[in-house]
Amino acid sequence: MHVMTTTTHTSLPIGVFDSGVGGLTVLKAVRDKLPHEDFIYLGDTARLPYGTKSPVSIARYATQATEKLQKQGIKMLVVACNTASAVALDALRKQFHPLPVVGVVEPGATAAIAAKPGGSHLVLATEATVRLHAYSEAIAERDENATIREQACEMLVSLAEEGWTDGDIATAIVERYLNDAAAEGFAFTSIILGCTHFPLLRDLIAAVAGSSVVVVDSASTTADVVQQRLEKDSALATRTRAGSLKLFATDGVTRFARVGGQFLGTPLSANDVQLVDL
Ligand code: DGL
């Protein structure tokens, strides 16, 4: 009986959620690392963006998304959204205990410190993530010599959602944000992509920032954390076939497929995405 339970548990999918398609960048990194795992991804596109909403609303959305995934049966939750991680991670861990819940802010901070110990980090994120100083706290706890500046960049979410990741307009907007961040002489040595949408703009941001600045995101470090936690819990899938992927969105499945394919690095069609209500 005990063996049955364990087998069932290890074969359950990993639930991943974001406010939209951005979390697919995290999903991609986790799938690349754990190709035998099954995944269910939920993009709350009907309520995107989370980054401009109040913490109360964001926490409620995060709870509803987690409930939806939990009803499907999951063995772990990855909150692949910086805003939801900054606002609701602790609450989700309490509400859904003993479900393991992994966020993206701490892995992002760890990646930045590994890249530039004692560095000057510029965090590009949503308004809500910046308001809560989630990255400042996560970095300061781990590296007391680091300096940090957080810059809200809401327009970058729209550019990524629209798929405008290069060209004059995107370049001008990135330049404007980086110039604002450099005001008062803040000379950053790293840029943390503190929003799951921003890896799509990585090449452009790196080009505008110049070669002396390292650009980091939380995707691969989050994948490491997921793997370590599953190993610790003896919950890694034991199957040898490739894992499956189910995609849910709360609105606009055609758009989700079009833009999400870029994030996931695999073309998607609207038939690959199931419309759900929360
Ligand atoms: N996914 C969100 C994040 O990582 C950005 C988009 C939004 O504001 O909903 O912060």
PDB file of N, CA, C and O and ligand atoms in Angstrom, residues 18-23 44 47-53 80-85 104 125-127 129 154 157 161 194-198, ligand 1:
ATOM      1  N   ASP A  18       1.740  31.179 -13.936  1.00  0.00           N
ATOM      2  CA  ASP A  18       2.175  32.563 -14.137  1.00  0.00           C
ATOM      3  C   ASP A  18       0.933  33.367 -14.490  1.00  0.00           C
ATOM      4  O   ASP A  18      -0.129  32.801 -14.794  1.00  0.00           O
ATOM      5  N   SER A  19       1.088  34.676 -14.482  1.00  0.00           N
ATOM      6  CA  SER A  19      -0.016  35.528 -14.898  1.00  0.00           C
ATOM      7  C   SER A  19      -0.262  35.419 -16.401  1.00  0.00           C
ATOM      8  O   SER A  19      -1.318  35.817 -16.874  1.00  0.00           O
ATOM      9  N   GLY A  20       0.688  34.918 -17.152  1.00  0.00           N
ATOM     10  CA  GLY A  20       0.506  34.840 -18.604  1.00  0.00           C
ATOM     11  C   GLY A  20       1.453  33.838 -19.214  1.00  0.00           C
ATOM     12  O   GLY A  20       1.609  32.739 -18.693  1.00  0.00           O
ATOM     13  N   VAL A  21       2.103  34.259 -20.288  1.00  0.00           N
ATOM     14  CA  VAL A  21       2.997  33.339 -21.000  1.00  0.00           C
ATOM     15  C   VAL A  21       4.431  33.387 -20.490  1.00  0.00           C
ATOM     16  O   VAL A  21       5.229  32.503 -20.782  1.00  0.00           O
ATOM     17  N   GLY A  22       4.782  34.434 -19.733  1.00  0.00           N
ATOM     18  CA  GLY A  22       6.176  34.624 -19.317  1.00  0.00           C
ATOM     19  C   GLY A  22       6.758  33.437 -18.567  1.00  0.00           C
ATOM     20  O   GLY A  22       7.924  33.082 -18.739  1.00  0.00           O
ATOM     21  N   GLY A  23       5.927  32.801 -17.736  1.00  0.00           N
ATOM     22  CA  GLY A  23       6.408  31.674 -16.937  1.00  0.00           C
ATOM     23  C   GLY A  23       6.834  30.489 -17.788  1.00  0.00           C
ATOM     24  O   GLY A  23       7.489  29.568 -17.287  1.00  0.00           O
ATOM     25  N   ASP A  44      -2.630  32.806 -16.307  1.00  0.00           N
ATOM     26  CA  ASP A  44      -3.857  33.536 -15.939  1.00  0.00           C
ATOM     27  C   ASP A  44      -4.006  34.782 -16.813  1.00  0.00           C
ATOM     28  O   ASP A  44      -4.072  35.914 -16.320  1.00  0.00           O
ATOM     29  N   ARG A  47      -6.325  37.859 -16.349  1.00  0.00           N
ATOM     30  CA  ARG A  47      -6.105  38.872 -15.318  1.00  0.00           C
ATOM     31  C   ARG A  47      -4.722  39.501 -15.390  1.00  0.00           C
ATOM     32  O   ARG A  47      -4.337  40.280 -14.524  1.00  0.00           O
ATOM     33  N   LEU A  48      -3.967  39.160 -16.435  1.00  0.00           N
ATOM     34  CA  LEU A  48      -2.667  39.785 -16.660  1.00  0.00           C
ATOM     35  C   LEU A  48      -2.865  41.279 -16.918  1.00  0.00           C
ATOM     36  O   LEU A  48      -3.851  41.613 -17.574  1.00  0.00           O
ATOM     37  N   PRO A  49      -2.033  42.185 -16.485  1.00  0.00           N
ATOM     38  CA  PRO A  49      -0.838  41.938 -15.694  1.00  0.00           C
ATOM     39  C   PRO A  49      -1.133  41.883 -14.201  1.00  0.00           C
ATOM     40  O   PRO A  49      -2.021  42.585 -13.728  1.00  0.00           O
ATOM     41  N   TYR A  50      -0.387  41.061 -13.487  1.00  0.00           N
ATOM     42  CA  TYR A  50      -0.458  41.070 -12.025  1.00  0.00           C
ATOM     43  C   TYR A  50       0.341  42.262 -11.463  1.00  0.00           C
ATOM     44  O   TYR A  50       0.041  42.765 -10.394  1.00  0.00           O
ATOM     45  N   GLY A  51       1.370  42.651 -12.205  1.00  0.00           N
ATOM     46  CA  GLY A  51       2.361  43.592 -11.675  1.00  0.00           C
ATOM     47  C   GLY A  51       1.836  44.949 -11.283  1.00  0.00           C
ATOM     48  O   GLY A  51       2.478  45.668 -10.513  1.00  0.00           O
ATOM     49  N   THR A  52       0.668  45.331 -11.794  1.00  0.00           N
ATOM     50  CA  THR A  52       0.116  46.639 -11.447  1.00  0.00           C
ATOM     51  C   THR A  52      -1.035  46.499 -10.439  1.00  0.00           C
ATOM     52  O   THR A  52      -1.645  47.494 -10.053  1.00  0.00           O
ATOM     53  N   LYS A  53      -1.344  45.270 -10.024  1.00  0.00           N
ATOM     54  CA  LYS A  53      -2.481  45.049  -9.113  1.00  0.00           C
ATOM     55  C   LYS A  53      -2.034  45.179  -7.651  1.00  0.00           C
ATOM     56  O   LYS A  53      -0.842  45.161  -7.346  1.00  0.00           O
ATOM     57  N   ALA A  80       5.883  30.499 -11.255  1.00  0.00           N
ATOM     58  CA  ALA A  80       6.804  31.002 -12.278  1.00  0.00           C
ATOM     59  C   ALA A  80       6.505  32.451 -12.619  1.00  0.00           C
ATOM     60  O   ALA A  80       6.486  32.841 -13.787  1.00  0.00           O
ATOM     61  N   CYS A  81       6.249  33.231 -11.597  1.00  0.00           N
ATOM     62  CA  CYS A  81       5.878  34.640 -11.749  1.00  0.00           C
ATOM     63  C   CYS A  81       6.547  35.368 -10.592  1.00  0.00           C
ATOM     64  O   CYS A  81       6.327  35.022  -9.427  1.00  0.00           O
ATOM     65  N   ASN A  82       7.377  36.349 -10.930  1.00  0.00           N
ATOM     66  CA  ASN A  82       8.071  37.083  -9.867  1.00  0.00           C
ATOM     67  C   ASN A  82       7.105  37.840  -8.979  1.00  0.00           C
ATOM     68  O   ASN A  82       7.263  37.905  -7.769  1.00  0.00           O
ATOM     69  N   THR A  83       6.078  38.420  -9.608  1.00  0.00           N
ATOM     70  CA  THR A  83       5.132  39.228  -8.847  1.00  0.00           C
ATOM     71  C   THR A  83       4.388  38.355  -7.835  1.00  0.00           C
ATOM     72  O   THR A  83       4.296  38.696  -6.649  1.00  0.00           O
ATOM     73  N   ALA A  84       3.871  37.214  -8.297  1.00  0.00           N
ATOM     74  CA  ALA A  84       3.154  36.311  -7.383  1.00  0.00           C
ATOM     75  C   ALA A  84       4.107  35.728  -6.345  1.00  0.00           C
ATOM     76  O   ALA A  84       3.730  35.536  -5.179  1.00  0.00           O
ATOM     77  N   SER A  85       5.359  35.468  -6.736  1.00  0.00           N
ATOM     78  CA  SER A  85       6.342  34.954  -5.767  1.00  0.00           C
ATOM     79  C   SER A  85       6.607  36.009  -4.690  1.00  0.00           C
ATOM     80  O   SER A  85       6.662  35.695  -3.497  1.00  0.00           O
ATOM     81  N   VAL A 104      10.361  32.083  -7.723  1.00  0.00           N
ATOM     82  CA  VAL A 104      11.473  32.424  -8.621  1.00  0.00           C
ATOM     83  C   VAL A 104      12.363  33.558  -8.111  1.00  0.00           C
ATOM     84  O   VAL A 104      13.432  33.793  -8.671  1.00  0.00           O
ATOM     85  N   ALA A 125      11.857  44.723 -12.950  1.00  0.00           N
ATOM     86  CA  ALA A 125      10.716  43.933 -12.471  1.00  0.00           C
ATOM     87  C   ALA A 125       9.428  44.725 -12.638  1.00  0.00           C
ATOM     88  O   ALA A 125       9.430  45.830 -13.187  1.00  0.00           O
ATOM     89  N   THR A 126       8.333  44.141 -12.157  1.00  0.00           N
ATOM     90  CA  THR A 126       7.055  44.859 -12.207  1.00  0.00           C
ATOM     91  C   THR A 126       6.949  45.815 -11.007  1.00  0.00           C
ATOM     92  O   THR A 126       7.714  45.715 -10.047  1.00  0.00           O
ATOM     93  N   GLU A 127       5.963  46.688 -11.082  1.00  0.00           N
ATOM     94  CA  GLU A 127       5.734  47.636  -9.984  1.00  0.00           C
ATOM     95  C   GLU A 127       5.552  46.922  -8.651  1.00  0.00           C
ATOM     96  O   GLU A 127       6.099  47.331  -7.632  1.00  0.00           O
ATOM     97  N   THR A 129       6.517  43.912  -7.629  1.00  0.00           N
ATOM     98  CA  THR A 129       7.750  43.273  -7.141  1.00  0.00           C
ATOM     99  C   THR A 129       8.691  44.340  -6.575  1.00  0.00           C
ATOM    100  O   THR A 129       9.302  44.148  -5.520  1.00  0.00           O
ATOM    101  N   GLU A 154       7.083  48.310 -16.498  1.00  0.00           N
ATOM    102  CA  GLU A 154       5.831  47.716 -16.973  1.00  0.00           C
ATOM    103  C   GLU A 154       5.761  47.579 -18.496  1.00  0.00           C
ATOM    104  O   GLU A 154       5.184  46.638 -19.018  1.00  0.00           O
ATOM    105  N   VAL A 157       6.787  44.297 -20.085  1.00  0.00           N
ATOM    106  CA  VAL A 157       5.822  43.187 -20.065  1.00  0.00           C
ATOM    107  C   VAL A 157       5.005  43.230 -21.359  1.00  0.00           C
ATOM    108  O   VAL A 157       4.824  42.222 -22.043  1.00  0.00           O
ATOM    109  N   GLU A 161       4.789  40.433 -24.270  1.00  0.00           N
ATOM    110  CA  GLU A 161       3.484  39.829 -24.609  1.00  0.00           C
ATOM    111  C   GLU A 161       3.169  40.025 -26.092  1.00  0.00           C
ATOM    112  O   GLU A 161       2.539  39.200 -26.727  1.00  0.00           O
ATOM    113  N   GLY A 194      13.998  40.348 -13.350  1.00  0.00           N
ATOM    114  CA  GLY A 194      13.146  40.004 -12.205  1.00  0.00           C
ATOM    115  C   GLY A 194      11.681  39.903 -12.576  1.00  0.00           C
ATOM    116  O   GLY A 194      10.796  40.234 -11.774  1.00  0.00           O
ATOM    117  N   CYS A 195      11.423  39.458 -13.774  1.00  0.00           N
ATOM    118  CA  CYS A 195      10.075  39.274 -14.290  1.00  0.00           C
ATOM    119  C   CYS A 195      10.194  38.174 -15.337  1.00  0.00           C
ATOM    120  O   CYS A 195      11.118  38.202 -16.167  1.00  0.00           O
ATOM    121  N   THR A 196       9.292  37.211 -15.272  1.00  0.00           N
ATOM    122  CA  THR A 196       9.453  36.047 -16.146  1.00  0.00           C
ATOM    123  C   THR A 196       9.248  36.377 -17.628  1.00  0.00           C
ATOM    124  O   THR A 196       9.561  35.564 -18.485  1.00  0.00           O
ATOM    125  N   HIS A 197       8.732  37.562 -17.926  1.00  0.00           N
ATOM    126  CA  HIS A 197       8.587  37.960 -19.328  1.00  0.00           C
ATOM    127  C   HIS A 197       9.904  38.456 -19.940  1.00  0.00           C
ATOM    128  O   HIS A 197      10.041  38.477 -21.152  1.00  0.00           O
ATOM    129  N   PHE A 198      10.816  38.888 -19.093  1.00  0.00           N
ATOM    130  CA  PHE A 198      11.963  39.623 -19.625  1.00  0.00           C
ATOM    131  C   PHE A 198      13.044  38.770 -20.299  1.00  0.00           C
ATOM    132  O   PHE A 198      13.799  39.322 -21.116  1.00  0.00           O
TER     133      PHE A 198
HETATM  134  N1  DGL B   1       4.791  37.304 -14.778  1.00  0.00           N
HETATM  135  C1  DGL B   1       4.948  38.583 -14.116  1.00  0.00           C
HETATM  136  C2  DGL B   1       6.233  38.578 -13.314  1.00  0.00           C
HETATM  137  O1  DGL B   1       7.087  37.717 -13.459  1.00  0.00           O
HETATM  138  C3  DGL B   1       4.967  39.732 -15.090  1.00  0.00           C
HETATM  139  C4  DGL B   1       3.676  39.990 -15.807  1.00  0.00           C
HETATM  140  C5  DGL B   1       2.590  40.564 -14.941  1.00  0.00           C
HETATM  141  O2  DGL B   1       2.705  41.699 -14.477  1.00  0.00           O
HETATM  142  O3  DGL B   1       1.625  39.859 -14.724  1.00  0.00           O
HETATM  143  O4  DGL B   1       6.411  39.450 -12.504  1.00  0.00           O
END
